[in-house]
Tab-separated table of C-alpha atoms and ligand atoms in Angstrom:
chain	number	residue	atom	x	y	z
Q	1	UNK	CA	0.038	-0.011	-0.012
Q	2	UNK	CA	1.430	3.442	-0.917
Q	3	UNK	CA	0.231	6.144	1.576
Q	4	UNK	CA	0.978	9.823	1.322
Q	5	UNK	CA	1.007	11.962	4.490
Q	6	UNK	CA	1.221	15.896	4.185
Q	7	UNK	CA	2.344	17.542	7.382
Q	8	UNK	CA	3.921	14.226	8.228
Q	9	UNK	CA	6.456	15.674	10.736
Q	10	UNK	CA	3.730	17.271	12.929
Q	11	UNK	CA	2.250	16.066	16.276
Q	12	UNK	CA	-0.221	13.618	14.516
Q	13	UNK	CA	1.746	12.748	11.518
Q	14	UNK	CA	4.871	11.840	13.266
Q	15	UNK	CA	3.060	9.077	15.342
Q	16	UNK	CA	0.936	8.044	12.279
Q	17	UNK	CA	3.965	7.200	10.115
Q	18	UNK	CA	5.252	4.922	12.919
Q	19	UNK	CA	2.005	3.174	13.655
Q	20	UNK	CA	0.684	2.392	10.122
Q	21	UNK	CA	3.441	-0.266	9.525
Q	22	UNK	CA	2.154	-2.214	12.594
Q	23	UNK	CA	-1.274	-2.698	10.714
Q	24	UNK	CA	-0.315	-2.502	7.164
Q	25	UNK	CA	2.497	-4.839	5.839
Q	26	UNK	CA	5.412	-3.289	4.288
Q	27	UNK	CA	3.605	0.032	3.428
Q	28	UNK	CA	5.360	2.720	1.250
Q	29	UNK	CA	4.940	5.936	3.218
Q	30	UNK	CA	5.649	9.232	1.515
Q	31	UNK	CA	6.101	12.056	3.895
Q	32	UNK	CA	5.659	15.657	2.695
Q	33	UNK	CA	6.422	18.547	5.051
Q	34	UNK	CA	7.933	21.973	4.525
Q	35	UNK	CA	9.502	22.105	7.909
Q	36	UNK	CA	7.662	25.169	8.764
Q	37	UNK	CA	7.691	24.098	12.436
Q	38	UNK	CA	11.223	22.755	12.194
Q	39	UNK	CA	10.459	19.251	13.668
Q	40	UNK	CA	13.405	17.346	12.125
Q	41	UNK	CA	13.299	14.937	15.068
Q	42	UNK	CA	10.223	13.358	13.644
Q	43	UNK	CA	12.393	11.735	11.059
Q	44	UNK	CA	14.815	10.164	13.540
Q	45	UNK	CA	14.818	6.404	14.123
Q	46	UNK	CA	11.986	5.422	11.878
Q	47	UNK	CA	11.076	1.885	12.012
Q	48	UNK	CA	12.557	-0.647	9.524
Q	49	UNK	CA	9.468	-2.330	8.465
Q	50	UNK	CA	8.253	0.325	5.971
Q	51	UNK	CA	9.562	2.016	2.908
Q	52	UNK	CA	9.793	5.680	3.691
Q	53	UNK	CA	10.552	8.590	1.509
Q	54	UNK	CA	10.542	12.360	2.762
Q	55	UNK	CA	9.918	15.342	0.503
Q	56	UNK	CA	10.866	18.782	2.015
Q	57	UNK	CA	8.104	20.338	0.032
Q	58	UNK	CA	5.489	22.860	0.423
Q	59	UNK	CA	1.891	21.795	-0.527
Q	60	UNK	CA	1.206	25.244	-1.950
Q	61	UNK	CA	4.053	25.190	-4.455
Q	62	UNK	CA	5.224	21.711	-5.212
Q	63	UNK	CA	4.162	19.625	-8.185
Q	64	UNK	CA	1.955	17.124	-6.301
Q	65	UNK	CA	0.746	15.070	-9.195
Q	66	UNK	CA	3.978	12.917	-9.715
Q	67	UNK	CA	4.239	12.233	-5.913
Q	68	UNK	CA	0.524	11.247	-5.617
Q	69	UNK	CA	0.359	9.042	-8.753
Q	70	UNK	CA	-0.363	5.495	-7.675
Q	71	UNK	CA	-1.154	6.232	-4.207
Q	72	UNK	CA	-3.702	4.346	-2.314
Q	73	UNK	CA	-4.624	7.402	-0.082
Q	74	UNK	CA	-3.602	10.640	0.948
Q	75	UNK	CA	-3.789	11.629	4.579
Q	76	UNK	CA	-3.936	15.468	4.463
Q	77	UNK	CA	-2.392	16.741	7.738
Q	78	UNK	CA	-0.380	19.753	6.588
Q	79	UNK	CA	-1.726	22.888	8.187
Q	80	UNK	CA	-1.060	25.931	10.555
Q	81	UNK	CA	-2.591	24.627	13.562
Q	82	UNK	CA	-2.395	27.195	16.500
Q	83	UNK	CA	-5.864	28.609	16.802
Q	84	UNK	CA	-4.716	31.376	19.262
Q	85	UNK	CA	-2.160	32.993	16.904
Q	86	UNK	CA	-4.440	32.753	14.030
Q	87	UNK	CA	-5.865	36.037	14.913
Q	88	UNK	CA	-2.499	37.569	14.010
Q	89	UNK	CA	-1.734	35.441	10.804
Q	90	UNK	CA	-5.152	34.916	9.469
Q	91	UNK	CA	-4.121	35.312	5.917
Q	92	UNK	CA	-1.347	32.820	6.029
Q	93	UNK	CA	-3.803	30.227	7.814
Q	94	UNK	CA	-6.199	30.755	5.044
Q	95	UNK	CA	-3.535	30.438	2.402
Q	96	UNK	CA	-1.902	27.097	3.850
Q	97	UNK	CA	-5.016	25.567	5.192
Q	98	UNK	CA	-7.603	26.436	2.745
Q	99	UNK	CA	-5.721	26.913	-0.429
Q	100	UNK	CA	-3.594	23.904	0.574
Q	101	UNK	CA	-6.569	21.668	0.991
Q	102	UNK	CA	-8.002	22.746	-2.395
Q	103	UNK	CA	-4.721	21.901	-4.054
Q	104	UNK	CA	-4.331	18.455	-2.414
Q	105	UNK	CA	-7.991	17.652	-3.260
Q	106	UNK	CA	-7.629	18.737	-6.977
Q	107	UNK	CA	-4.533	16.679	-7.315
Q	108	UNK	CA	-6.249	13.592	-5.553
Q	109	UNK	CA	-9.046	13.874	-7.879
Q	110	UNK	CA	-6.744	14.039	-11.015
Q	111	UNK	CA	-4.805	10.910	-10.111
Q	112	UNK	CA	-7.904	9.102	-8.681
Q	113	UNK	CA	-6.733	8.644	-5.108
Q	114	UNK	CA	-8.964	9.004	-2.109
Q	115	UNK	CA	-8.270	11.710	0.491
Q	116	UNK	CA	-8.510	11.791	4.420
Q	117	UNK	CA	-8.951	15.310	5.549
Q	118	UNK	CA	-8.620	16.508	9.091
Q	119	UNK	CA	-10.944	19.047	10.339
Q	120	UNK	CA	-11.656	20.007	13.946
Q	121	UNK	CA	-14.345	20.032	16.552
Q	122	UNK	CA	-13.369	23.736	17.142
Q	123	UNK	CA	-15.830	24.486	14.321
Q	124	UNK	CA	-18.682	23.733	16.850
Q	125	UNK	CA	-20.121	26.588	19.056
Q	126	UNK	CA	-23.580	25.356	19.844
Q	127	UNK	CA	-26.072	26.603	22.575
Q	128	UNK	CA	-27.074	22.886	22.934
Q	129	UNK	CA	-25.540	20.608	25.406
Q	130	UNK	CA	-24.978	17.854	23.088
Q	131	UNK	CA	-24.122	18.103	19.413
Q	132	UNK	CA	-23.447	15.620	16.561
Q	133	UNK	CA	-22.676	15.617	12.798
Q	134	UNK	CA	-26.465	15.985	12.126
Q	135	UNK	CA	-26.602	19.434	13.806
Q	136	UNK	CA	-27.851	22.539	12.054
Q	137	UNK	CA	-25.463	25.057	10.347
Q	138	UNK	CA	-26.301	27.569	13.214
Q	139	UNK	CA	-24.567	24.991	15.625
Q	140	UNK	CA	-21.273	25.456	13.672
Q	141	UNK	CA	-19.803	28.712	15.171
Q	142	UNK	CA	-16.047	28.677	14.803
Q	143	UNK	CA	-14.352	31.125	17.346
Q	144	UNK	CA	-11.072	31.630	15.531
Q	145	UNK	CA	-9.731	32.400	12.105
Q	146	UNK	CA	-8.270	28.766	12.384
Q	147	UNK	CA	-11.592	27.251	12.989
Q	148	UNK	CA	-13.208	29.486	10.299
Q	149	UNK	CA	-11.088	28.212	7.871
Q	150	UNK	CA	-11.494	24.491	8.895
Q	151	UNK	CA	-15.153	25.105	8.059
Q	152	UNK	CA	-14.498	26.611	4.865
Q	153	UNK	CA	-12.333	23.620	3.859
Q	154	UNK	CA	-15.215	21.241	4.664
Q	155	UNK	CA	-17.657	23.211	2.597
Q	156	UNK	CA	-15.186	23.066	-0.276
Q	157	UNK	CA	-14.629	19.373	-0.032
Q	158	UNK	CA	-18.370	18.662	0.001
Q	159	UNK	CA	-19.130	20.619	-3.041
Q	160	UNK	CA	-15.999	19.406	-4.875
Q	161	UNK	CA	-16.876	15.898	-4.080
Q	162	UNK	CA	-20.363	15.888	-5.171
Q	163	UNK	CA	-19.831	14.374	-8.473
Q	164	UNK	CA	-18.250	11.082	-7.027
Q	165	UNK	CA	-15.046	11.500	-9.278
Q	166	UNK	CA	-13.243	12.401	-5.933
Q	167	UNK	CA	-13.449	10.268	-2.844
Q	168	UNK	CA	-12.840	11.622	0.522
Q	169	UNK	CA	-13.771	11.527	4.135
Q	170	UNK	CA	-13.646	14.449	6.768
Q	171	UNK	CA	-12.788	13.782	10.351
Q	172	UNK	CA	-13.561	16.481	13.106
Q	173	UNK	CA	-10.762	15.600	15.500
Q	174	UNK	CA	-11.182	16.664	19.150
Q	175	UNK	CA	-8.090	18.409	20.745
Q	176	UNK	CA	-5.291	15.826	20.653
Q	177	UNK	CA	-3.526	14.452	23.784
Q	178	UNK	CA	-0.906	11.838	23.789
Q	179	UNK	CA	2.777	11.771	22.747
Q	180	UNK	CA	4.621	11.726	19.462
Q	181	UNK	CA	8.232	12.472	18.323
Q	182	UNK	CA	7.016	15.794	16.667
Q	183	UNK	CA	4.477	16.620	19.461
Q	184	UNK	CA	3.626	20.292	20.180
Q	185	UNK	CA	2.484	21.919	23.461
Q	186	UNK	CA	0.205	24.910	22.423
Q	187	UNK	CA	-3.029	22.848	22.880
Q	188	UNK	CA	-4.878	22.523	26.253
Q	189	UNK	CA	-3.899	19.157	27.691
Q	190	UNK	CA	-0.091	19.337	26.448
Q	191	UNK	CA	0.258	22.916	27.623
Q	192	UNK	CA	-1.171	22.255	31.069
Q	193	UNK	CA	1.307	19.177	31.337
Q	194	UNK	CA	4.174	21.354	30.293
Q	195	UNK	CA	3.388	24.050	32.865
Q	196	UNK	CA	2.791	21.594	35.653
Q	197	UNK	CA	6.003	19.753	35.106
Q	198	UNK	CA	7.859	23.152	34.788
Q	199	UNK	CA	6.465	24.405	38.021
Q	200	UNK	CA	4.785	27.385	36.483
Q	201	UNK	CA	1.053	28.292	37.026
Q	202	UNK	CA	-1.280	26.740	34.448
Q	203	UNK	CA	-2.753	29.342	32.212
Q	204	UNK	CA	-6.543	28.596	32.068
Q	205	UNK	CA	-9.098	30.765	30.144
Q	206	UNK	CA	-11.386	32.441	32.651
Q	207	UNK	CA	-14.748	31.137	31.149
Q	208	UNK	CA	-13.483	27.661	30.306
Q	209	UNK	CA	-12.818	25.970	33.625
Q	210	UNK	CA	-16.243	24.121	33.885
Q	211	UNK	CA	-16.984	24.101	30.277
Q	212	UNK	CA	-17.050	20.671	28.572
Q	213	UNK	CA	-14.908	20.231	25.525
Q	214	UNK	CA	-13.937	17.373	23.321
Q	215	UNK	CA	-10.604	15.612	23.388
Q	216	UNK	CA	-8.930	12.843	21.288
Q	217	UNK	CA	-6.370	10.338	22.423
Q	218	UNK	CA	-3.807	10.145	19.634
Q	219	UNK	CA	-4.171	6.461	19.764
Q	220	UNK	CA	-7.835	6.722	18.734
Q	221	UNK	CA	-7.059	9.436	16.204
Q	222	UNK	CA	-4.583	6.916	14.276
Q	223	UNK	CA	-6.852	3.885	14.848
Q	224	UNK	CA	-9.903	5.862	13.050
Q	225	UNK	CA	-7.680	6.526	10.115
Q	226	UNK	CA	-6.628	2.929	9.871
Q	227	UNK	CA	-10.137	1.803	10.218
Q	228	UNK	CA	-11.142	3.881	7.066
Q	229	UNK	CA	-8.131	3.013	5.299
Q	230	UNK	CA	-8.683	-0.737	5.666
Q	231	UNK	CA	-12.337	-0.771	4.861
Q	232	UNK	CA	-11.874	1.613	1.853
Q	233	UNK	CA	-14.686	3.768	3.244
Q	234	UNK	CA	-14.383	7.003	1.515
Q	235	UNK	CA	-17.993	8.113	1.694
Q	236	UNK	CA	-17.730	11.876	1.442
Q	237	UNK	CA	-19.168	12.351	5.030
Q	238	UNK	CA	-18.097	14.132	8.079
Q	239	UNK	CA	-17.386	12.178	11.231
Q	240	UNK	CA	-16.648	13.472	14.680
Q	241	UNK	CA	-13.864	11.638	16.463
Q	242	UNK	CA	-13.672	12.258	20.258
Q	243	UNK	CA	-12.368	9.824	22.933
Q	244	UNK	CA	-14.161	11.837	25.861
Q	245	UNK	CA	-15.678	15.237	26.613
Q	246	UNK	CA	-14.326	16.842	29.760
Q	247	UNK	CA	-14.015	20.216	31.627
Q	248	UNK	CA	-10.692	21.868	32.057
Q	249	UNK	CA	-11.277	21.267	35.840
Q	250	UNK	CA	-11.357	17.474	35.101
Q	251	UNK	CA	-8.208	17.598	33.038
Q	252	UNK	CA	-6.392	19.515	35.613
Q	253	UNK	CA	-7.557	17.079	38.343
Q	254	UNK	CA	-6.105	14.289	36.215
Q	255	UNK	CA	-2.741	16.137	35.993
Q	256	UNK	CA	-2.957	16.623	39.889
Q	257	UNK	CA	-2.934	13.013	40.468
Q	258	UNK	CA	0.742	13.097	39.148
Q	259	UNK	CA	1.575	16.590	40.279
Q	260	UNK	CA	-0.452	17.549	43.283
Q	261	UNK	CA	1.029	20.890	43.993
Q	262	UNK	CA	0.237	22.674	40.760
Q	263	UNK	CA	-1.078	26.267	40.569
Q	264	UNK	CA	-3.665	27.799	38.211
Q	265	UNK	CA	-3.909	31.367	36.969
Q	266	UNK	CA	-7.087	32.495	35.198
Q	267	UNK	CA	-6.324	34.515	31.894
Q	268	UNK	CA	-8.374	36.238	29.075
Q	269	UNK	CA	-8.434	34.856	25.663
Q	270	UNK	CA	-9.911	35.836	22.420
Q	271	UNK	CA	-11.203	32.206	22.014
Q	272	UNK	CA	-13.716	32.372	24.917
Q	273	UNK	CA	-17.298	31.935	24.874
Q	274	UNK	CA	-19.952	31.082	27.496
Q	275	UNK	CA	-20.934	27.703	25.921
Q	276	UNK	CA	-20.459	24.252	27.339
Q	277	UNK	CA	-21.123	21.375	25.063
Q	278	UNK	CA	-20.345	17.689	24.477
Q	279	UNK	CA	-19.601	16.413	20.909
Q	280	UNK	CA	-21.062	12.880	20.073
Q	281	UNK	CA	-19.465	10.310	17.759
Q	282	UNK	CA	-22.928	9.257	16.346
Q	283	UNK	CA	-21.630	8.371	12.940
Q	284	UNK	CA	-18.608	6.443	14.128
Q	285	UNK	CA	-20.879	4.488	16.701
Q	286	UNK	CA	-22.971	3.423	13.639
Q	287	UNK	CA	-19.939	2.034	11.884
Q	288	UNK	CA	-19.029	0.044	15.001
Q	289	UNK	CA	-15.861	1.890	15.889
Q	290	UNK	CA	-14.710	1.357	19.428
Q	291	UNK	CA	-12.596	3.900	21.147
Q	292	UNK	CA	-9.819	2.697	23.330
Q	293	UNK	CA	-7.995	5.842	24.293
Q	294	UNK	CA	-7.590	7.193	27.827
Q	295	UNK	CA	-6.940	10.783	28.815
Q	296	UNK	CA	-5.205	9.800	31.939
Q	297	UNK	CA	-2.850	7.708	30.146
Q	298	UNK	CA	-2.140	10.337	27.504
Q	299	UNK	CA	-1.281	12.837	30.526
Q	300	UNK	CA	0.844	10.120	32.255
Q	301	UNK	CA	2.860	9.569	29.114
Q	302	UNK	CA	3.465	13.314	28.513
Q	303	UNK	CA	4.534	14.098	31.993
Q	304	UNK	CA	6.671	10.970	31.980
Q	305	UNK	CA	8.435	12.193	28.931
Q	306	UNK	CA	9.242	15.594	30.680
Q	307	UNK	CA	9.934	14.559	34.142
Q	308	UNK	CA	13.726	14.198	33.860
Q	309	UNK	CA	13.835	17.917	32.728
Q	310	UNK	CA	13.206	19.081	36.314
Q	311	UNK	CA	14.698	18.281	39.688
Q	312	UNK	CA	11.192	17.719	41.173
Q	313	UNK	CA	10.186	14.060	41.684
Q	314	UNK	CA	6.694	12.783	40.618
Q	315	UNK	CA	5.023	9.610	41.278
Q	316	UNK	CA	4.316	8.322	37.638
R	1	NAD	N1	-3.580	18.450	17.380
R	1	NAD	C1	-4.719	18.650	17.518
R	1	NAD	O1	-5.265	18.841	18.747
R	1	NAD	C2	-5.780	18.630	16.270
R	1	NAD	C3	-7.107	18.827	16.721
R	1	NAD	C4	-8.099	18.881	15.521
R	1	NAD	C5	-7.584	18.732	14.309
R	1	NAD	N2	-6.236	18.862	13.999
R	1	NAD	C6	-5.887	18.849	12.670
R	1	NAD	O2	-4.953	17.810	12.460
R	1	NAD	C7	-4.014	18.278	11.417
R	1	NAD	C8	-2.624	17.865	11.720
R	1	NAD	O3	-2.461	18.573	13.165
R	1	NAD	P1	-1.101	18.322	13.932
R	1	NAD	O4	-1.526	18.530	15.350
R	1	NAD	O5	-0.281	17.209	13.629
R	1	NAD	O6	-0.484	19.786	13.534
R	1	NAD	P2	0.963	20.138	13.637
R	1	NAD	O7	1.173	21.712	13.640
R	1	NAD	O8	1.686	19.441	14.728
R	1	NAD	O9	1.785	19.564	12.215
R	1	NAD	C9	1.305	20.291	10.843
R	1	NAD	C10	2.561	20.060	10.007
R	1	NAD	O10	2.302	20.583	8.758
R	1	NAD	C11	3.554	21.136	8.247
R	1	NAD	N3	3.136	22.245	7.292
R	1	NAD	C12	2.642	23.503	7.566
R	1	NAD	N4	2.475	24.075	6.260
R	1	NAD	C13	2.895	23.391	5.464
R	1	NAD	C14	2.849	23.527	4.020
R	1	NAD	N5	2.535	24.674	3.421
R	1	NAD	N6	3.330	22.466	3.285
R	1	NAD	C15	3.979	21.322	3.918
R	1	NAD	N7	3.777	21.015	5.125
R	1	NAD	C16	3.275	22.080	5.886
R	1	NAD	C17	4.323	21.613	9.544
R	1	NAD	O11	5.690	21.886	9.233
R	1	NAD	C18	3.941	20.583	10.552
R	1	NAD	O12	4.844	19.604	10.670
R	1	NAD	C19	-4.288	19.727	11.144
R	1	NAD	O13	-5.138	19.834	9.924
R	1	NAD	C20	-5.032	20.084	12.261
R	1	NAD	O14	-5.783	21.208	12.035
R	1	NAD	C21	-5.324	18.806	15.032
């Protein structure tokens, strides 16, 4: 099987490229990344049971057709992913994330290769306590330029794929927790683990403490991609992918089981609203997909990676 992964050196991609050979025999794994975030370490010590090739290439300018030809699937992960800073670099986010998605989709269509696209549950902003994929368009209320662009990408793919000449599936991922060689620390769980280990106060958005939000264990994120790859299920639909919904208070309590003396500072953020909601996996449940991830384990693994970096001793 030949699989293309754009943004392969990132938090999700750097783990995907190592997990795929465990379930797909001797895959050809083509990694594309422009090193925007400098995660060279993601290329270190790749396993021997796959045929890897890395292209240091920008999805906006590289000739993608010759790379994509003969592929069984493209996992499109390349993006600018920091929602908070997207207020400052709105144009760049729109260009890389939206224009990049259009370019990748057009090339997939040209070569007849299916595409897995990653969207985000941050496009929700509902007044309802529970929301799923069949919600009304009003329940989609992105709070940042990053999330607005994710919704625009979804809208494009839905119209572009309506003629069946292009096969795709869209996953709305919850905020990722769990470790990888290219992991990043600007999203909630990882940022809190980092701050707790470093002995600095956790910066929590004022309104967010008791709001439920969706999280996704990296293990489940990868398993869902494998599930669709193996079953060749590119049905042009959107699927929520969420291991659990939790409040920030619950996340912090989990971290406290390992680092009891942590402190919390409440701060303002532009991405704040008064809404608390849970995101349901209605469509994945219908497909019989079973989630196996676990937030506590993701937190434990993350703290464990960092614990040698500080003289404080934790019970992990
Ligand atoms: N991590 C999360 O919590 C989360 C949650 C929901 C959805 N997602 C989505 O999953 C996808 C992957 O996220 P991630 O966490 O691995 O992100 P990441 O920021 O860790 O990795 C993105 C990678 O894309 C590369 N990249 C950026 N611009 C590029 C370009 N023009 N050409 C080629 N490569 C480029 C970067 O160098 C980086 O290695 C993104 O679409 C993101 O929006 C992530």
